[in-house]
PDB file of C-alpha atoms in Angstrom:
ATOM      1  CA  MET A   1      70.596 -62.533   0.485  1.00 84.00           C
ATOM      2  CA  PRO A   2      71.917 -59.793  -1.842  1.00 87.00           C
ATOM      3  CA  PHE A   3      75.149 -58.024  -0.741  1.00 76.00           C
ATOM      4  CA  ASP A   4      74.469 -54.401   0.232  1.00 75.00           C
ATOM      5  CA  GLY A   5      78.159 -53.365   0.467  1.00 71.00           C
ATOM      6  CA  ILE A   6      80.314 -52.668   3.474  1.00 79.00           C
ATOM      7  CA  LYS A   7      78.660 -50.573   6.145  1.00 83.00           C
ATOM      8  CA  GLY A   8      80.193 -48.528   8.957  1.00 88.00           C
ATOM      9  CA  ALA A   9      83.804 -48.362   7.775  1.00 92.00           C
ATOM     10  CA  MET A  10      86.038 -46.167   5.591  1.00 95.00           C
ATOM     11  CA  LEU A  11      89.580 -46.933   4.582  1.00 96.00           C
ATOM     12  CA  ALA A  12      92.064 -44.051   4.316  1.00 97.00           C
ATOM     13  CA  LEU A  13      95.140 -44.103   2.043  1.00 98.00           C
ATOM     14  CA  GLN A  14      98.092 -41.640   2.244  1.00 97.00           C
ATOM     15  CA  TYR A  15     100.448 -41.295  -0.725  1.00 98.00           C
ATOM     16  CA  ASP A  16     103.732 -39.399  -0.937  1.00 97.00           C
ATOM     17  CA  THR A  17     102.838 -37.806  -4.319  1.00 97.00           C
ATOM     18  CA  VAL A  18      99.797 -36.437  -6.031  1.00 98.00           C
ATOM     19  CA  ALA A  19     100.435 -38.754  -8.995  1.00 98.00           C
ATOM     20  CA  GLN A  20     100.307 -41.852  -6.827  1.00 98.00           C
ATOM     21  CA  ALA A  21      97.067 -40.645  -5.222  1.00 98.00           C
ATOM     22  CA  GLU A  22      95.528 -39.951  -8.619  1.00 98.00           C
ATOM     23  CA  ALA A  23      96.434 -43.406  -9.893  1.00 98.00           C
ATOM     24  CA  ALA A  24      94.989 -45.194  -6.854  1.00 98.00           C
ATOM     25  CA  PHE A  25      91.816 -43.039  -6.947  1.00 98.00           C
ATOM     26  CA  ALA A  26      91.246 -43.771 -10.613  1.00 98.00           C
ATOM     27  CA  ALA A  27      91.738 -47.533 -10.099  1.00 98.00           C
ATOM     28  CA  LEU A  28      89.342 -47.616  -7.055  1.00 98.00           C
ATOM     29  CA  ALA A  29      86.761 -45.475  -8.854  1.00 98.00           C
ATOM     30  CA  GLU A  30      86.479 -47.898 -11.758  1.00 98.00           C
ATOM     31  CA  GLY A  31      82.964 -49.304 -11.554  1.00 97.00           C
ATOM     32  CA  GLY A  32      82.370 -47.365  -8.324  1.00 97.00           C
ATOM     33  CA  GLN A  33      81.030 -43.934  -7.407  1.00 97.00           C
ATOM     34  CA  VAL A  34      83.022 -40.825  -6.603  1.00 98.00           C
ATOM     35  CA  THR A  35      81.520 -38.963  -3.676  1.00 97.00           C
ATOM     36  CA  MET A  36      84.183 -36.194  -3.493  1.00 98.00           C
ATOM     37  CA  PRO A  37      86.469 -35.665  -6.543  1.00 98.00           C
ATOM     38  CA  LEU A  38      90.171 -35.152  -5.922  1.00 98.00           C
ATOM     39  CA  ALA A  39      90.914 -31.561  -4.992  1.00 98.00           C
ATOM     40  CA  PRO A  40      93.350 -29.620  -2.762  1.00 97.00           C
ATOM     41  CA  ALA A  41      92.712 -29.709   1.010  1.00 97.00           C
ATOM     42  CA  PHE A  42      94.461 -27.875   3.807  1.00 95.00           C
ATOM     43  CA  TRP A  43      96.230 -31.048   4.981  1.00 95.00           C
ATOM     44  CA  ALA A  44      97.158 -32.497   1.544  1.00 97.00           C
ATOM     45  CA  LYS A  45      97.776 -31.292  -2.009  1.00 97.00           C
ATOM     46  CA  THR A  46      94.950 -33.607  -3.089  1.00 98.00           C
ATOM     47  CA  PHE A  47      92.097 -35.415  -1.303  1.00 98.00           C
ATOM     48  CA  GLY A  48      89.042 -37.304  -2.508  1.00 98.00           C
ATOM     49  CA  MET A  49      86.467 -39.889  -1.410  1.00 98.00           C
ATOM     50  CA  LEU A  50      84.696 -42.664  -3.248  1.00 98.00           C
ATOM     51  CA  THR A  51      82.901 -45.985  -2.932  1.00 95.00           C
ATOM     52  CA  ASP A  52      84.477 -48.771  -4.932  1.00 95.00           C
ATOM     53  CA  ARG A  53      82.561 -51.365  -7.013  1.00 93.00           C
ATOM     54  CA  PHE A  54      82.365 -53.690  -3.974  1.00 88.00           C
ATOM     55  CA  GLY A  55      80.813 -51.093  -1.698  1.00 89.00           C
ATOM     56  CA  ALA A  56      83.952 -50.221   0.297  1.00 93.00           C
ATOM     57  CA  ARG A  57      84.363 -46.521   1.051  1.00 95.00           C
ATOM     58  CA  TRP A  58      87.798 -44.894   0.581  1.00 98.00           C
ATOM     59  CA  ALA A  59      89.463 -41.613   1.413  1.00 98.00           C
ATOM     60  CA  VAL A  60      92.589 -40.921  -0.634  1.00 98.00           C
ATOM     61  CA  ASN A  61      95.207 -38.327   0.351  1.00 98.00           C
ATOM     62  CA  GLY A  62      98.150 -37.285  -1.787  1.00 98.00           C
ATOM     63  CA  GLU A  63     101.266 -35.398  -0.742  1.00 97.00           C
ATOM     64  CA  ALA A  64     100.826 -34.043   2.744  1.00 95.00           C
ATOM     65  CA  VAL A  65     101.132 -30.279   3.325  1.00 94.00           C
ATOM     66  CA  SER A  66     103.813 -29.212   5.790  1.00 91.00           C
ATOM     67  CA  PHE A  67     102.787 -26.951   8.648  1.00 88.00           C
ATOM     68  CA  PRO A  68     105.208 -24.626  10.482  1.00 86.00           C
ATOM     69  CA  ALA A  69     106.204 -25.755  13.964  1.00 80.00           C
TER      70      ALA A  69
END
């Protein structure tokens, strides 16, 4: 049977810097499909989603935003 990819799961990665998130995102996107390009989000300086070449879905966060207490 052909492999249809991983279904029903998404892996989330959190990096301390935007540069680390960009590097991981680029590596995972190689041969895959970006579903949401990296861009600022209210919880992180960068956030994006993609499906890698094996069918695994990823959410990548870079440099969390601090919220006042």
